[in-house]
Each structure stands twice: as C-alpha cells, then as structure tokens.
Amino acid sequence: MPPLRRVKVRRPPAPWMQSCVIQELKIKRDTLRAEAHATNTAKSWNALRQVRYRIKSEIGKAKRRFVTKSLLSKRPKEVWRVIHRILNPSHKTIQADPGKLNQFFITTSHRTLGSKSDADAVGNLTRLVQSLQEHTTQGHTFNLQQVTVREVEQEIDRLRNDTSTGVDRIPAKFLKFAKQDIAGPLTHIINTCIRNSYFPETWKTARVSPIPKVNQPSCDSDFRPISILPAMSKVFERLVLNQLFKYIDDQALLCSTISEFERDIQR
C-alpha cells in the first residue's frame, strides 16, 4: 500500500480541464520536468517551459469553449446546472440580523476614512471639487447635452436581461417590452435632470444584497455588500458616460500610452 500523501483540493472544479489534449500535455509536462531535473540542461528546461505555455494556452481555449457552450445557452435550467456545478453555492439561508448588517455596511466609509459623520465626508468632497481649476482644451468645455428618444431606446436595448432588480423591482426585460411607451417620458425626465444638474434621489437608492465571503460566515465582516441600482438609473448613467467618453476622445485627454485595460476601467 503506497504511503498517504497530503494534497490540496482546489475549488471550484473546472470541467474544461478534462480535455484530452490538456491531459496529454500534462503527461508530457511531467515527463519533461523529470528529465529537466535529471539532466539540468538548458534544452530540457526550454522544452519544459514550452509545454507549460501550451498547457496554459489550451486551458484558456477549453475554458472559453466551455463557457460559450454552457453558460451562454438559451435554456436557463442548463445554465443554472452549470453554475451550481462550478460554484457549488451553499443552500443555507443567511442567519445574520439584517438591521445589524445594514448598520455595518453604511458605516464602512466612516471606519475606512475615519470620518465621524456623512456631513464631514460631503464637506471634504465639496471642498475638493471647488478647489479644482476649470479645465479647458482649445476653448472647449464639457457640457452635458440633451438626449434624444432614439438614444434612450438604444440604451434600454443594451440593458442585460439577467441583471437583478433594484428597489423598484422592475426587471430590465420589462423596460424593453414597454420601450415604445416609456422612452418618451423617460427622455423628458433625463433631459430635465440634465438641465438642472440633478440626479433623482430614487435612482440613487440601492438594494443591498449581502454575499458571504466564506462558507460559514460568523461576523458582519464576512459578508460583501452588493449594491443593485434601478435599471432606469443605468440608462441615465450610460447616456452621460457616452457623452463624457466622446469628449475625452475628441480632446485627446487620455495619455497616448494608456493601456486598453485602463481604458475599459475608465469606460
């Protein structure tokens, strides 16, 4: 009987790792690793590195194929079957007190920044904004423009159907169904907000879902707050972002050496 060996179980499981190509490459890698340690030559180590690179590349391809085939299926049951298989979510209900969790989440900024009240944080932010100098580029300043009904309809169409609902409990797909009826009034609301430099308070109110960071949460800090805003607020946000990003591109305000990853984050 072989001796017991301690191994580390990795989770979640990766079904795409069962590819025959990956399994063959792993066997080849193990053989080359033993050869490299035995001979300790540059040729053997280079061969080992090349096989490792191929394994990494094949894993990426296999994972993309798996996601495309499984998670992008039009059958919700198949999608959720895959999600439960990979993520293995816990079926236990959260036993934490909602009131205590809410109090813990809303005081996070106070603990992080060391401020005693919201008024202090707002005052500091206001003073910072007022201290900034007005930036002009070739005589141009950024001003939000009125949006059209067509632009609002396009942003409604771009909403994801699988997103959670905000405090208004209105799913994004319902907005799409009623797009022809609500696009006009929604355009009027958004343009009124732009003229008055105002963002509706209702659209600022988020529904917070506590997501456990560990399998068995024992304290408030073991939960991660996920804030979900109403779908209509996202339409407004995207319309503003489109204008802002167009201005940044037209005026070449971003550094020419900025990476695409950083551009995606700012977008």
mmCIF file of C-alpha atoms in Angstrom:
data_model
loop_
_atom_site.group_PDB
_atom_site.id
_atom_site.type_symbol
_atom_site.label_atom_id
_atom_site.label_comp_id
_atom_site.label_asym_id
_atom_site.label_seq_id
_atom_site.Cartn_x
_atom_site.Cartn_y
_atom_site.Cartn_z
ATOM 1 C CA MET A 1 0.000 0.000 0.000
ATOM 2 C CA PRO A 2 1.503 3.353 -1.011
ATOM 3 C CA PRO A 3 2.031 5.955 1.722
ATOM 4 C CA LEU A 4 -0.601 8.609 2.344
ATOM 5 C CA ARG A 5 0.069 11.903 0.672
ATOM 6 C CA ARG A 6 -1.453 15.262 1.577
ATOM 7 C CA VAL A 7 -2.995 17.014 -1.443
ATOM 8 C CA LYS A 8 -4.746 20.346 -1.814
ATOM 9 C CA VAL A 9 -8.291 20.179 -3.157
ATOM 10 C CA ARG A 10 -8.959 23.139 -5.403
ATOM 11 C CA ARG A 11 -12.431 24.582 -5.746
ATOM 12 C CA PRO A 12 -14.471 25.273 -7.726
ATOM 13 C CA PRO A 13 -13.969 22.313 -10.095
ATOM 14 C CA ALA A 14 -13.018 23.017 -13.689
ATOM 15 C CA PRO A 15 -14.835 20.682 -16.114
ATOM 16 C CA TRP A 16 -12.883 22.080 -19.060
ATOM 17 C CA MET A 17 -9.717 20.520 -17.619
ATOM 18 C CA GLN A 18 -10.937 17.079 -18.778
ATOM 19 C CA SER A 19 -9.877 17.822 -22.358
ATOM 20 C CA CYS A 20 -7.828 15.005 -23.905
ATOM 21 C CA VAL A 21 -5.332 17.497 -25.301
ATOM 22 C CA ILE A 22 -4.743 19.013 -21.862
ATOM 23 C CA GLN A 23 -4.367 15.600 -20.242
ATOM 24 C CA GLU A 24 -1.775 14.529 -22.842
ATOM 25 C CA LEU A 25 0.162 17.754 -22.418
ATOM 26 C CA LYS A 26 0.184 17.321 -18.628
ATOM 27 C CA ILE A 27 1.682 13.838 -19.006
ATOM 28 C CA LYS A 28 4.303 15.245 -21.365
ATOM 29 C CA ARG A 29 4.983 18.074 -18.908
ATOM 30 C CA ASP A 30 5.587 15.656 -16.047
ATOM 31 C CA THR A 31 7.989 13.639 -18.199
ATOM 32 C CA LEU A 32 9.911 16.743 -19.269
ATOM 33 C CA ARG A 33 10.032 18.012 -15.687
ATOM 34 C CA ALA A 34 11.659 14.793 -14.508
ATOM 35 C CA GLU A 35 14.098 14.938 -17.422
ATOM 36 C CA ALA A 36 14.953 18.584 -16.731
ATOM 37 C CA HIS A 37 15.706 17.891 -13.072
ATOM 38 C CA ALA A 38 17.788 14.862 -14.017
ATOM 39 C CA THR A 39 19.875 16.455 -16.812
ATOM 40 C CA ASN A 40 19.669 20.132 -15.766
ATOM 41 C CA THR A 41 20.372 21.318 -19.316
ATOM 42 C CA ALA A 42 19.099 24.477 -20.977
ATOM 43 C CA LYS A 43 17.492 22.421 -23.755
ATOM 44 C CA SER A 44 15.407 20.339 -21.337
ATOM 45 C CA TRP A 45 14.283 23.382 -19.333
ATOM 46 C CA ASN A 46 13.287 25.240 -22.516
ATOM 47 C CA ALA A 47 11.252 22.247 -23.661
ATOM 48 C CA LEU A 48 9.501 22.170 -20.276
ATOM 49 C CA ARG A 49 8.666 25.875 -20.470
ATOM 50 C CA GLN A 50 7.222 25.483 -23.968
ATOM 51 C CA VAL A 51 4.927 22.663 -22.860
ATOM 52 C CA ARG A 52 3.806 24.691 -19.840
ATOM 53 C CA TYR A 53 2.936 27.588 -22.158
ATOM 54 C CA ARG A 54 0.960 25.240 -24.418
ATOM 55 C CA ILE A 55 -0.957 23.878 -21.422
ATOM 56 C CA LYS A 56 -1.861 27.382 -20.295
ATOM 57 C CA SER A 57 -2.991 28.289 -23.803
ATOM 58 C CA GLU A 58 -5.077 25.112 -24.196
ATOM 59 C CA ILE A 59 -6.722 25.654 -20.795
ATOM 60 C CA GLY A 60 -7.767 29.147 -21.848
ATOM 61 C CA LYS A 61 -9.218 27.870 -25.115
ATOM 62 C CA ALA A 62 -11.037 24.988 -23.414
ATOM 63 C CA LYS A 63 -12.498 27.320 -20.788
ATOM 64 C CA ARG A 64 -13.771 29.749 -23.420
ATOM 65 C CA ARG A 65 -15.371 26.896 -25.370
ATOM 66 C CA PHE A 66 -16.995 25.588 -22.195
ATOM 67 C CA VAL A 67 -18.440 28.998 -21.292
ATOM 68 C CA THR A 68 -19.686 29.611 -24.829
ATOM 69 C CA LYS A 69 -21.388 26.235 -24.992
ATOM 70 C CA SER A 70 -22.777 26.019 -21.462
ATOM 71 C CA LEU A 71 -23.241 29.422 -19.842
ATOM 72 C CA LEU A 72 -24.485 31.139 -22.994
ATOM 73 C CA SER A 73 -27.162 28.543 -23.571
ATOM 74 C CA LYS A 74 -30.691 29.815 -24.128
ATOM 75 C CA ARG A 75 -32.001 27.195 -21.696
ATOM 76 C CA PRO A 76 -31.978 28.644 -18.150
ATOM 77 C CA LYS A 77 -32.030 25.202 -16.494
ATOM 78 C CA GLU A 78 -28.831 24.161 -18.252
ATOM 79 C CA VAL A 79 -27.150 27.443 -17.355
ATOM 80 C CA TRP A 80 -28.030 27.148 -13.671
ATOM 81 C CA ARG A 81 -26.994 23.490 -13.631
ATOM 82 C CA VAL A 82 -23.530 24.530 -14.773
ATOM 83 C CA ILE A 83 -23.379 27.424 -12.305
ATOM 84 C CA HIS A 84 -24.273 25.149 -9.376
ATOM 85 C CA ARG A 85 -21.788 22.544 -10.558
ATOM 86 C CA ILE A 86 -18.907 25.008 -10.746
ATOM 87 C CA LEU A 87 -19.625 27.433 -7.926
ATOM 88 C CA ASN A 88 -21.217 24.888 -5.580
ATOM 89 C CA PRO A 89 -23.232 27.557 -3.722
ATOM 90 C CA SER A 90 -24.402 26.918 -0.195
ATOM 91 C CA HIS A 91 -28.119 26.238 0.253
ATOM 92 C CA LYS A 92 -28.109 27.552 3.817
ATOM 93 C CA THR A 93 -30.039 30.749 4.434
ATOM 94 C CA ILE A 94 -28.233 33.750 5.907
ATOM 95 C CA GLN A 95 -28.849 33.874 9.658
ATOM 96 C CA ALA A 96 -27.373 37.352 10.247
ATOM 97 C CA ASP A 97 -29.570 40.151 11.563
ATOM 98 C CA PRO A 98 -30.485 42.431 8.586
ATOM 99 C CA GLY A 99 -30.555 45.506 10.817
ATOM 100 C CA LYS A 100 -27.051 44.899 12.157
ATOM 101 C CA LEU A 101 -25.726 44.119 8.688
ATOM 102 C CA ASN A 102 -27.251 47.310 7.327
ATOM 103 C CA GLN A 103 -25.689 49.375 10.118
ATOM 104 C CA PHE A 104 -22.321 47.706 9.497
ATOM 105 C CA PHE A 105 -22.441 48.385 5.755
ATOM 106 C CA ILE A 106 -23.486 52.031 5.998
ATOM 107 C CA THR A 107 -20.667 52.806 8.438
ATOM 108 C CA THR A 108 -17.961 51.237 6.254
ATOM 109 C CA SER A 109 -16.841 54.592 4.864
ATOM 110 C CA HIS A 110 -16.669 56.045 8.381
ATOM 111 C CA ARG A 111 -14.411 53.239 9.560
ATOM 112 C CA THR A 112 -12.259 53.403 6.429
ATOM 113 C CA LEU A 113 -11.868 57.179 6.219
ATOM 114 C CA GLY A 114 -12.020 57.896 9.928
ATOM 115 C CA SER A 115 -14.826 60.449 9.492
ATOM 116 C CA LYS A 116 -17.461 60.771 12.183
ATOM 117 C CA SER A 117 -20.432 61.769 10.040
ATOM 118 C CA ASP A 118 -21.670 61.945 6.466
ATOM 119 C CA ALA A 119 -21.552 65.732 6.676
ATOM 120 C CA ASP A 120 -17.773 65.620 7.160
ATOM 121 C CA ALA A 121 -17.293 63.390 4.113
ATOM 122 C CA VAL A 122 -19.621 65.503 1.957
ATOM 123 C CA GLY A 123 -17.931 68.689 3.106
ATOM 124 C CA ASN A 124 -14.485 67.356 2.301
ATOM 125 C CA LEU A 125 -15.621 66.224 -1.139
ATOM 126 C CA THR A 126 -17.292 69.574 -1.840
ATOM 127 C CA ARG A 127 -14.152 71.486 -0.886
ATOM 128 C CA LEU A 128 -12.059 69.221 -3.096
ATOM 129 C CA VAL A 129 -14.316 69.789 -6.114
ATOM 130 C CA GLN A 130 -14.380 73.548 -5.560
ATOM 131 C CA SER A 131 -10.588 73.644 -5.352
ATOM 132 C CA LEU A 132 -10.195 72.075 -8.798
ATOM 133 C CA GLN A 133 -9.385 74.502 -11.596
ATOM 134 C CA GLU A 134 -11.642 74.633 -14.631
ATOM 135 C CA HIS A 135 -10.045 72.677 -17.440
ATOM 136 C CA THR A 136 -10.404 73.926 -20.998
ATOM 137 C CA THR A 137 -8.966 72.388 -24.125
ATOM 138 C CA GLN A 138 -8.733 74.567 -27.234
ATOM 139 C CA GLY A 139 -11.502 76.763 -25.914
ATOM 140 C CA HIS A 140 -13.872 73.838 -25.317
ATOM 141 C CA THR A 141 -15.501 72.855 -22.040
ATOM 142 C CA PHE A 142 -17.549 69.781 -21.340
ATOM 143 C CA ASN A 143 -21.310 70.293 -21.034
ATOM 144 C CA LEU A 144 -23.957 67.611 -20.985
ATOM 145 C CA GLN A 145 -26.259 67.813 -23.989
ATOM 146 C CA GLN A 146 -29.919 66.902 -24.265
ATOM 147 C CA VAL A 147 -30.552 63.315 -25.319
ATOM 148 C CA THR A 148 -32.975 62.012 -27.914
ATOM 149 C CA VAL A 149 -35.660 59.366 -27.678
ATOM 150 C CA ARG A 150 -33.637 57.207 -30.055
ATOM 151 C CA GLU A 151 -30.596 57.337 -27.759
ATOM 152 C CA VAL A 152 -32.727 56.323 -24.780
ATOM 153 C CA GLU A 153 -34.215 53.409 -26.733
ATOM 154 C CA GLN A 154 -30.731 52.215 -27.699
ATOM 155 C CA GLU A 155 -29.563 52.218 -24.082
ATOM 156 C CA ILE A 156 -32.696 50.350 -22.982
ATOM 157 C CA ASP A 157 -31.942 47.701 -25.616
ATOM 158 C CA ARG A 158 -28.392 47.358 -24.259
ATOM 159 C CA LEU A 159 -29.567 46.514 -20.745
ATOM 160 C CA ARG A 160 -28.818 42.940 -19.712
ATOM 161 C CA ASN A 161 -31.882 40.800 -19.143
ATOM 162 C CA ASP A 162 -30.244 38.714 -16.404
ATOM 163 C CA THR A 163 -29.462 41.578 -14.033
ATOM 164 C CA SER A 164 -31.122 41.761 -10.628
ATOM 165 C CA THR A 165 -33.804 44.329 -9.903
ATOM 166 C CA GLY A 166 -33.344 47.433 -7.768
ATOM 167 C CA VAL A 167 -35.642 48.791 -5.089
ATOM 168 C CA ASP A 168 -38.337 49.437 -7.702
ATOM 169 C CA ARG A 169 -38.402 45.697 -8.534
ATOM 170 C CA ILE A 170 -38.669 46.486 -12.271
ATOM 171 C CA PRO A 171 -36.732 43.921 -14.365
ATOM 172 C CA ALA A 172 -34.734 45.209 -17.320
ATOM 173 C CA LYS A 173 -36.617 42.950 -19.725
ATOM 174 C CA PHE A 174 -39.889 44.655 -18.733
ATOM 175 C CA LEU A 175 -38.394 48.005 -19.732
ATOM 176 C CA LYS A 176 -37.572 46.507 -23.108
ATOM 177 C CA PHE A 177 -41.123 45.203 -23.546
ATOM 178 C CA ALA A 178 -42.526 48.680 -22.808
ATOM 179 C CA LYS A 179 -39.742 50.568 -24.592
ATOM 180 C CA GLN A 180 -42.024 52.291 -27.101
ATOM 181 C CA ASP A 181 -44.293 53.608 -24.323
ATOM 182 C CA ILE A 182 -41.715 54.694 -21.730
ATOM 183 C CA ALA A 183 -38.915 56.018 -23.957
ATOM 184 C CA GLY A 184 -40.626 59.399 -24.428
ATOM 185 C CA PRO A 185 -41.396 60.121 -20.747
ATOM 186 C CA LEU A 186 -38.002 58.758 -19.682
ATOM 187 C CA THR A 187 -36.274 61.050 -22.190
ATOM 188 C CA HIS A 188 -38.155 64.036 -20.732
ATOM 189 C CA ILE A 189 -37.115 63.060 -17.188
ATOM 190 C CA ILE A 190 -33.463 62.634 -18.161
ATOM 191 C CA ASN A 191 -33.326 65.918 -20.087
ATOM 192 C CA THR A 192 -34.919 67.741 -17.156
ATOM 193 C CA CYS A 193 -32.255 66.276 -14.867
ATOM 194 C CA ILE A 194 -29.511 67.361 -17.276
ATOM 195 C CA ARG A 195 -30.843 70.925 -17.448
ATOM 196 C CA ASN A 196 -30.993 71.162 -13.647
ATOM 197 C CA SER A 197 -27.766 69.211 -12.954
ATOM 198 C CA TYR A 198 -29.747 66.783 -10.866
ATOM 199 C CA PHE A 199 -29.810 63.017 -10.380
ATOM 200 C CA PRO A 200 -33.072 61.590 -8.962
ATOM 201 C CA GLU A 201 -32.780 60.509 -5.352
ATOM 202 C CA THR A 202 -34.835 57.371 -6.079
ATOM 203 C CA TRP A 203 -32.278 56.260 -8.648
ATOM 204 C CA LYS A 204 -29.519 56.646 -6.060
ATOM 205 C CA THR A 205 -31.189 54.202 -3.667
ATOM 206 C CA ALA A 206 -29.673 50.739 -3.980
ATOM 207 C CA ARG A 207 -30.910 47.344 -2.887
ATOM 208 C CA VAL A 208 -28.027 45.795 -0.984
ATOM 209 C CA SER A 209 -27.558 42.025 -1.035
ATOM 210 C CA PRO A 210 -25.106 40.508 1.496
ATOM 211 C CA ILE A 211 -22.971 37.856 -0.209
ATOM 212 C CA PRO A 212 -20.946 35.592 2.121
ATOM 213 C CA LYS A 213 -17.183 35.716 1.581
ATOM 214 C CA VAL A 214 -16.664 32.384 3.350
ATOM 215 C CA ASN A 215 -18.619 29.136 3.608
ATOM 216 C CA GLN A 216 -19.610 29.698 7.225
ATOM 217 C CA PRO A 217 -19.853 33.442 7.968
ATOM 218 C CA SER A 218 -19.602 34.200 11.672
ATOM 219 C CA CYS A 219 -19.436 38.004 11.777
ATOM 220 C CA ASP A 220 -20.629 41.023 9.822
ATOM 221 C CA SER A 221 -17.292 41.473 8.063
ATOM 222 C CA ASP A 222 -17.708 38.016 6.484
ATOM 223 C CA PHE A 223 -20.323 39.476 4.125
ATOM 224 C CA ARG A 224 -19.738 41.526 0.987
ATOM 225 C CA PRO A 225 -22.429 44.137 0.186
ATOM 226 C CA ILE A 226 -23.539 44.113 -3.453
ATOM 227 C CA SER A 227 -25.458 47.277 -4.340
ATOM 228 C CA ILE A 228 -28.072 47.000 -7.086
ATOM 229 C CA LEU A 229 -29.439 50.222 -8.567
ATOM 230 C CA PRO A 230 -32.684 50.557 -10.565
ATOM 231 C CA ALA A 231 -32.409 49.711 -14.252
ATOM 232 C CA MET A 232 -33.536 53.195 -15.317
ATOM 233 C CA SER A 233 -30.630 54.776 -13.435
ATOM 234 C CA LYS A 234 -28.270 52.699 -15.567
ATOM 235 C CA VAL A 235 -29.831 54.152 -18.719
ATOM 236 C CA PHE A 236 -29.109 57.662 -17.448
ATOM 237 C CA GLU A 237 -25.574 56.726 -16.407
ATOM 238 C CA ARG A 238 -24.736 55.235 -19.811
ATOM 239 C CA LEU A 239 -26.051 58.283 -21.656
ATOM 240 C CA VAL A 240 -23.832 60.548 -19.561
ATOM 241 C CA LEU A 241 -20.871 58.203 -19.975
ATOM 242 C CA ASN A 242 -21.256 58.182 -23.762
ATOM 243 C CA GLN A 243 -21.009 61.971 -23.917
ATOM 244 C CA LEU A 244 -18.159 62.134 -21.432
ATOM 245 C CA PHE A 245 -16.109 59.475 -23.187
ATOM 246 C CA LYS A 246 -16.670 61.100 -26.596
ATOM 247 C CA TYR A 247 -15.398 64.402 -25.196
ATOM 248 C CA ILE A 248 -12.330 62.699 -23.713
ATOM 249 C CA ASP A 249 -11.553 61.053 -27.053
ATOM 250 C CA ASP A 250 -12.174 64.189 -29.131
ATOM 251 C CA GLN A 251 -9.973 66.308 -26.879
ATOM 252 C CA ALA A 252 -7.319 63.570 -26.519
ATOM 253 C CA LEU A 253 -7.327 63.908 -22.718
ATOM 254 C CA LEU A 254 -6.124 60.368 -22.110
ATOM 255 C CA CYS A 255 -2.415 59.656 -22.278
ATOM 256 C CA SER A 256 -1.347 58.018 -25.548
ATOM 257 C CA THR A 257 0.446 55.276 -23.579
ATOM 258 C CA ILE A 258 -2.604 54.246 -21.559
ATOM 259 C CA SER A 259 -3.387 50.527 -21.832
ATOM 260 C CA GLU A 260 -6.643 49.109 -23.159
ATOM 261 C CA PHE A 261 -7.300 47.581 -19.742
ATOM 262 C CA GLU A 262 -7.190 51.017 -18.114
ATOM 263 C CA ARG A 263 -9.439 52.429 -20.847
ATOM 264 C CA ASP A 264 -12.006 49.701 -20.167
ATOM 265 C CA ILE A 265 -11.965 50.504 -16.450
ATOM 266 C CA GLN A 266 -12.498 54.195 -17.091
ATOM 267 C CA ARG A 267 -15.180 53.431 -19.657
#
